[in-house]
Amino acid sequence: PAELKLRNITTMDVRGAATWEALASRDASSRDAAMASLHQEVMRRVESVGPMPETPSGPSATTAPGVADDLSDILARVLMLSKRCPYDDVREKCVWLLRSIQDIGVRIPRPLGNGPSKFIPEKEILKVSKVDSRTIFEEAFSLGRLDNISLVMGFHPQYLESFLRTQHYLLQMDGPLSLHYRHYIGIMAAARHQCSYLVNLHVNDFLQVGGDPKWLNGLEGAPQKLRSLGELNKILAHRPWLLTKAHMESLLKAEEHSWSLAELIHAVVLLTHYHSMASFTFGCGISPDIHAEGGHTFRPPSLSSYCVCDIANGNGAVDELLADQQVLEVSGEVEVLMERMKQLQECRDEEEASQEEMATRFEREKSESMLVTTAEYEECVPSRDVSRHFEDPSYGYQDFSRRGEHVPTFRVQDYSWEDHGFSLVNRLYPDVGQLLDEKFQIAYNLTYNTMATHQGVDTSMLRRAIWNYIHCMFGIRYDDYDYGEINELLDRNFKVYIKTMVCSPEKITKRMYESFWRQFQHSEKVHVNLLLMEARMQAELLYALRAITRYMT
Amino acid sequence: MNKTGRKTPPAVKAESDWLQPMSISTAPPYEESRPVHFSLWVGDARGVQVLDLNCGLNFPGGGLHEEAYHGRRNIGLHCGGFSVKRVFLGHAEMEKMTCVSPLSGKTMFCHLDAPANAISVCRDATQVVVAGRNIFKIYAMEETGFVERLNLRVGRKPSLNFSCADVMWHQSDENLLATAATNGAVVTWNLSRPCRNKQELLFTEHKRTVNKVCFHPSEAHMLLSGSQDGFMKCFDLRKKESVSTFSGQSESVRDVQFSMKDYFTFAASFENGNVQLWDIRRPDRYERMFTAHTGPVFCCDWHPDDRGWLATGGRDKMVKVWDMTTNRAKEIHCVQTIASVARVKWRPERRWHLATCSMMVDHNIYVWDVRRPFIPFATFEEHKDVATGVAWRHPHDPYVLLSGSKDSTLYQHMFRDASRPVDRANPEGLCFGLFGDLAFAAKESLMAGDAGRKPYPGGDRRYPIFFFKKPDVTEQFAQVSSALSVFEFEANGGDEGRGRMDWFVETARRYLLTGKPFAELCDHNAKVAKELNRPQVSTTWTMLRIMYSDPGNPATPANHNISKLGNIPLMISLKEMSSALNERNKENRVDNLHNLETNLNIDENEETEGSEGQAEYLFGDAELDDDDLYSMEHDNQTEEPEYILPQEAFPLRHEIVDHPSAPEPPAEKPESPQVSGGEAEGSCLTPMESFSLISVSQLLFQPRLPPGFFSPVVRAALTHYAELGDVQMAVSALIVLGERIRKEVDELTQEHWYMSYIELLQRFELWNVSNEVIKLSTCSAITCLNQASTTLHINCSNCKRPMNNKGWICDRCHQCASVCAVCHHVVKGLFVWCQGCSHGGHLEHMREWLKHSNHCPAGCGHLCEYT
């Protein structure tokens, strides 16, 4: 049934693409026209379906299930527009349209959950989207890519722009891989972390660019070439330090199924991009897009169907009350952190740790990071049919850390993104190196010089600690960094969050999101997420690229 | 001067800012209070170098030290109270005298235990230090190989202070070394220390990795470092601390280099692509900054002789040479390499040469001549992984290069063993320009000796252009003088623009491919070709006509007929024939006449003789024509006529010789005209009729040739044309001949011809012709070209959105989009509209309306016009 549903969405997308596109146009008059035609279309379908029976069996029970499905898909999209469209006129008209057909007696959908993120109140996100990121959103919207991820990233428009440009280039522009391969690799990567949100998104795209639905039954259905990528995907997602040039060789020298170097680079960039995207998606609790499956419901809101978590996740009165309490409890957290940063800055010159001490500090952080395990397993994200096929439950970060294997140290001074990785990527997949470089830099250097309510703070130390901590978890060491700083600056809750997000993002819970940095604003937590995501991507890339370099030399 | 006991330098090269040479004793002591470091160099011929140190640094003064330095004497004098300008003496002579005799040696290498990050050579060129993350050793370079002299990594515990990103050996103190550590430490090493641990000073002032250390070229105690944290620090080794800190205000520092000639200047290159120039006395701000590369500038190097030149290498795969003497840094050379540039080092004694190695992917070391940026002057290909450090062994010996690499080897490369890519490079280049010009470059020697080129210099259509490189005495590049000839086509030259494609366009426009009887098409095309001065093509058309219009064949028997009957039809036929046809026909006739002699009665030889005489005359004429034609042809087409002529002449005769023995049954006779009529596509015209008549009367004698008789010849001819590049002829003939030849040429070849011709036509924007060709082609692959994108998309007139399903109803706004302006009904079918006002309706209605009104029926006021 999931597949059927998918196909329906796709057919509608294709047929109505022009209308939806026009609704995203910057030209107000063409939006008007498109809105009018949308209106007519909806009306026509409503008439052909007839008033929906009041029985709760759902729209599929009517005489013309196809039309009804179409209609509900369209309505879901209208609902999405009424909430997400960056243009006021379209939003208003969509609301009006929904209301008017409701008056006729048609059941209209309502969004499930609260806003783009389960963790962040909708109103905060939308507030931003109306001011800072507006033009970027409009652009993204016209490309049909204004998803919840972008909405949440909208807190940081500077980054968002670079992110969207990179992603657009990776997925749509010239590249060695064909379009459906790109989306399929995205699905593979996201499925590694059971990220149903991303899987959904790309399954649709995959089918739209003419991908074979059979492939979606799992890797076995895909061509040998993609199947052989599975191993790389697995290692890269969970234990990138195990990558050797033999892995690359097996991909590059597989006779008729072999990858070219350029294709491999493209695939590697896509894999790492989607692994880290999965981290972000879970880390910020991204909820399904309104018009996608699971983002809306046609059931009327009744008390019984309200699930508790809806209330808990929302910005209801209860929640705010709780939050207030928490703030009271932990007031002063920020100040303590700032004080520590200041101290570190000052006394660094005096206290000169010996070399061994530095080395042990790194090793300690590294091994500790292995032991920071998530205490909370209770909430298991229901995984989508498709992603189930890609999983290999026997392989994960968890297993590894329990066995207590040793992660070899990777010296960033010997292989760094700036000097080495960039050159390799840019050589084999021109322009992408540049785009990634910009994205990394923006993520690393992004700062508003604020911490919670404090202004004019130099946060570089904190950002560096976060970045290096993530790299440390992957065994990447900076010779010129004192890993003792990490211990000072990152508290345990935060470490748990980072660790979970980077290594097994599917286990992130709302409680974890809330339990770190309680006084900080949501935008700052999203900022942290961006840092985590980019640091993770770079770490994976470094290992993959080093393996490729070794293969080449 | 006197104090050193040396004689006065032989020559003084005076420049504006140089003072007269002075002896130390006469140097005026100015302010006693300010201790100033002052150092004096005395060389064999270089003269005196006195340095200005009147502000900024505060060095404890006093004292004199004396050192030997490459056969020069170097005297450093510390005293107080001087303010003197630089003086150079006998510069030029110095250059010659310091040229050391080339070091003997061979290309050799040794294995290191670990990858190297940097190397540096001791000033006497006997030892080299190799530093890396896990290695820090000194090797002596001996005649036979490297010998490990000293391991500086001592101590039980591995320390990050030993993890070197860079190393530099002091250029005057052979015991002094400095390293930059990845953890941000700057360490100096004193080899004269008696204990095993040679570490002397440790500076941990940088917060991040130190990428580069650099000793001052002449100042013994000055060390500069550049770090990832964006700072550069200048250390005074006597004070054991940094004396000044320079903040680049931008990203990480990748390289710092003291100027070789300007005492106070150093250059710093940055990760963000900038290069900054600093005065060491002014730590507050840089003197100059410019953006040198996109992306990090990994390295820079001052030219050892040219004081203003700075070479930079970056991640953008470029090496650039900057002239810093001007107000704005000017890029004077740019070398494009194939990978990001990790190090760059000027080659000693070679003004234009520099060595580079790359950061990634490319393992070779290149020596470039910056004036010839497209091909390396020399390449060293020994390393198996990227080279991380390069150093010239001796500052005055250009022939020995040392390199350390990530593959854990240390190499000494001898220049004589280097590979010279230029030797393997293809010395000839050929390229067509946009307008048909042809450029051809080759070695000058080759070009000069080429007799074929001689006639043209200064000629009307070819203008040879020569580029010579000035040979340099020190230059070892393979004599790089090449000549570039550009052959231009004159627009209105005496040759009717033969080289251009005018004829092609004209031919394409005027050829008739269909719509008329076969014979007329051939005639027309022959005429076109003739008018365009392409007699050979014209003749081919005529021949095709003769071969395939049925009477054309029997035209041969016609001669027999004539000879037999001795009447007018011959005259008629001759009259009717075009002159070109004549040429060909006469040949046939001559052949036939031979047959006649052999096979037929000789009784009628009055007429025969007459015609034979005429024939011979004409035949001769034809030959003359051929000569003309030959000479008129463009050079590259010369073989063409020779090739074709025999091909058709000989088989014809043989066939005919064969046939008379087996005359065809008379039953065939009545059919032949019909067949010919059919082949001539319906309508027969007078010449053909006359032929037919002849043939009817003739067939008793001469059997008709089977229809496919000429096919092999024609096929060969078409193939020949196609191979010559005149695919136009091949395709046109293919179309005109249609069924006659189609089966003979295999489908794939046809398709290939069609595609080529269509592409050509489209290049010349002959859309109509191209379309006609597509339409007329019989290949399915070609005709389907016209089936693609045949949809005409229209927008709804109400909502302006594209209409997808039906042409008359918009599925968005549910309005009937195309309503007739006259009857106001929906138009299904032909809809005609005015291009001016876009109103329209049923074709009939519009026509009716516009018969009695000029205005648009919709009432918009537009004056529509129905044509």
PDB file of N, CA, C and O in Angstrom, chain B residues 690-712:
ATOM      1  N   SER B 690      12.285  11.147 -77.558  1.00  0.00           N
ATOM      2  CA  SER B 690      13.101  10.881 -78.731  1.00  0.00           C
ATOM      3  C   SER B 690      13.997   9.676 -78.471  1.00  0.00           C
ATOM      4  O   SER B 690      14.149   8.821 -79.328  1.00  0.00           O
ATOM      5  N   PHE B 691      14.509   9.629 -77.290  1.00  0.00           N
ATOM      6  CA  PHE B 691      15.334   8.465 -76.978  1.00  0.00           C
ATOM      7  C   PHE B 691      14.514   7.196 -77.042  1.00  0.00           C
ATOM      8  O   PHE B 691      14.940   6.200 -77.561  1.00  0.00           O
ATOM      9  N   SER B 692      13.347   7.315 -76.468  1.00  0.00           N
ATOM     10  CA  SER B 692      12.517   6.124 -76.432  1.00  0.00           C
ATOM     11  C   SER B 692      12.270   5.625 -77.856  1.00  0.00           C
ATOM     12  O   SER B 692      12.350   4.436 -78.125  1.00  0.00           O
ATOM     13  N   LEU B 693      11.980   6.562 -78.654  1.00  0.00           N
ATOM     14  CA  LEU B 693      11.720   6.175 -80.038  1.00  0.00           C
ATOM     15  C   LEU B 693      12.908   5.430 -80.610  1.00  0.00           C
ATOM     16  O   LEU B 693      12.786   4.352 -81.161  1.00  0.00           O
ATOM     17  N   ILE B 694      14.018   6.036 -80.339  1.00  0.00           N
ATOM     18  CA  ILE B 694      15.232   5.418 -80.861  1.00  0.00           C
ATOM     19  C   ILE B 694      15.372   4.027 -80.289  1.00  0.00           C
ATOM     20  O   ILE B 694      15.626   3.068 -80.989  1.00  0.00           O
ATOM     21  N   SER B 695      15.168   4.000 -78.992  1.00  0.00           N
ATOM     22  CA  SER B 695      15.416   2.724 -78.347  1.00  0.00           C
ATOM     23  C   SER B 695      14.470   1.654 -78.883  1.00  0.00           C
ATOM     24  O   SER B 695      14.854   0.509 -79.043  1.00  0.00           O
ATOM     25  N   VAL B 696      13.260   2.052 -79.130  1.00  0.00           N
ATOM     26  CA  VAL B 696      12.317   1.056 -79.646  1.00  0.00           C
ATOM     27  C   VAL B 696      12.818   0.493 -80.963  1.00  0.00           C
ATOM     28  O   VAL B 696      12.865  -0.714 -81.165  1.00  0.00           O
ATOM     29  N   SER B 697      13.254   1.417 -81.735  1.00  0.00           N
ATOM     30  CA  SER B 697      13.718   0.953 -83.037  1.00  0.00           C
ATOM     31  C   SER B 697      15.037   0.195 -82.919  1.00  0.00           C
ATOM     32  O   SER B 697      15.378  -0.624 -83.737  1.00  0.00           O
ATOM     33  N   GLN B 698      15.710   0.526 -81.820  1.00  0.00           N
ATOM     34  CA  GLN B 698      17.058   0.001 -81.698  1.00  0.00           C
ATOM     35  C   GLN B 698      17.133  -1.362 -81.049  1.00  0.00           C
ATOM     36  O   GLN B 698      18.051  -2.124 -81.311  1.00  0.00           O
ATOM     37  N   LEU B 699      16.187  -1.624 -80.229  1.00  0.00           N
ATOM     38  CA  LEU B 699      16.356  -2.788 -79.372  1.00  0.00           C
ATOM     39  C   LEU B 699      16.518  -4.101 -80.111  1.00  0.00           C
ATOM     40  O   LEU B 699      16.941  -5.086 -79.532  1.00  0.00           O
ATOM     41  N   LEU B 700      16.174  -4.096 -81.277  1.00  0.00           N
ATOM     42  CA  LEU B 700      16.397  -5.293 -82.048  1.00  0.00           C
ATOM     43  C   LEU B 700      17.871  -5.668 -82.060  1.00  0.00           C
ATOM     44  O   LEU B 700      18.251  -6.805 -81.956  1.00  0.00           O
ATOM     45  N   PHE B 701      18.637  -4.651 -82.114  1.00  0.00           N
ATOM     46  CA  PHE B 701      20.072  -4.885 -82.178  1.00  0.00           C
ATOM     47  C   PHE B 701      20.690  -5.090 -80.817  1.00  0.00           C
ATOM     48  O   PHE B 701      21.372  -6.047 -80.546  1.00  0.00           O
ATOM     49  N   GLN B 702      20.440  -4.044 -79.991  1.00  0.00           N
ATOM     50  CA  GLN B 702      21.222  -3.985 -78.760  1.00  0.00           C
ATOM     51  C   GLN B 702      20.341  -4.321 -77.577  1.00  0.00           C
ATOM     52  O   GLN B 702      19.302  -3.687 -77.381  1.00  0.00           O
ATOM     53  N   PRO B 703      20.713  -5.268 -76.836  1.00  0.00           N
ATOM     54  CA  PRO B 703      19.913  -5.568 -75.650  1.00  0.00           C
ATOM     55  C   PRO B 703      19.991  -4.411 -74.653  1.00  0.00           C
ATOM     56  O   PRO B 703      21.005  -3.724 -74.570  1.00  0.00           O
ATOM     57  N   ARG B 704      18.910  -4.215 -73.935  1.00  0.00           N
ATOM     58  CA  ARG B 704      18.900  -3.174 -72.924  1.00  0.00           C
ATOM     59  C   ARG B 704      19.758  -3.600 -71.738  1.00  0.00           C
ATOM     60  O   ARG B 704      19.806  -4.783 -71.407  1.00  0.00           O
ATOM     61  N   LEU B 705      20.360  -2.636 -71.131  1.00  0.00           N
ATOM     62  CA  LEU B 705      21.119  -2.983 -69.933  1.00  0.00           C
ATOM     63  C   LEU B 705      20.138  -3.177 -68.783  1.00  0.00           C
ATOM     64  O   LEU B 705      19.162  -2.449 -68.670  1.00  0.00           O
ATOM     65  N   PRO B 706      20.408  -4.117 -67.918  1.00  0.00           N
ATOM     66  CA  PRO B 706      19.503  -4.307 -66.773  1.00  0.00           C
ATOM     67  C   PRO B 706      19.534  -3.060 -65.889  1.00  0.00           C
ATOM     68  O   PRO B 706      20.544  -2.353 -65.861  1.00  0.00           O
ATOM     69  N   PRO B 707      18.454  -2.803 -65.161  1.00  0.00           N
ATOM     70  CA  PRO B 707      18.345  -1.556 -64.396  1.00  0.00           C
ATOM     71  C   PRO B 707      19.476  -1.388 -63.377  1.00  0.00           C
ATOM     72  O   PRO B 707      19.943  -0.285 -63.126  1.00  0.00           O
ATOM     73  N   GLY B 708      19.896  -2.459 -62.814  1.00  0.00           N
ATOM     74  CA  GLY B 708      20.911  -2.340 -61.774  1.00  0.00           C
ATOM     75  C   GLY B 708      22.318  -2.322 -62.313  1.00  0.00           C
ATOM     76  O   GLY B 708      23.286  -2.385 -61.564  1.00  0.00           O
ATOM     77  N   PHE B 709      22.410  -2.188 -63.592  1.00  0.00           N
ATOM     78  CA  PHE B 709      23.709  -2.344 -64.220  1.00  0.00           C
ATOM     79  C   PHE B 709      24.748  -1.342 -63.720  1.00  0.00           C
ATOM     80  O   PHE B 709      25.887  -1.680 -63.442  1.00  0.00           O
ATOM     81  N   PHE B 710      24.306  -0.089 -63.575  1.00  0.00           N
ATOM     82  CA  PHE B 710      25.278   0.953 -63.175  1.00  0.00           C
ATOM     83  C   PHE B 710      25.441   1.081 -61.660  1.00  0.00           C
ATOM     84  O   PHE B 710      26.277   1.828 -61.194  1.00  0.00           O
ATOM     85  N   SER B 711      24.611   0.348 -60.974  1.00  0.00           N
ATOM     86  CA  SER B 711      24.579   0.576 -59.520  1.00  0.00           C
ATOM     87  C   SER B 711      25.947   0.519 -58.855  1.00  0.00           C
ATOM     88  O   SER B 711      26.284   1.414 -58.072  1.00  0.00           O
ATOM     89  N   PRO B 712      26.731  -0.500 -59.131  1.00  0.00           N
ATOM     90  CA  PRO B 712      28.029  -0.544 -58.439  1.00  0.00           C
ATOM     91  C   PRO B 712      28.861   0.696 -58.722  1.00  0.00           C
ATOM     92  O   PRO B 712      29.504   1.245 -57.827  1.00  0.00           O
TER      93      PRO B 712
END
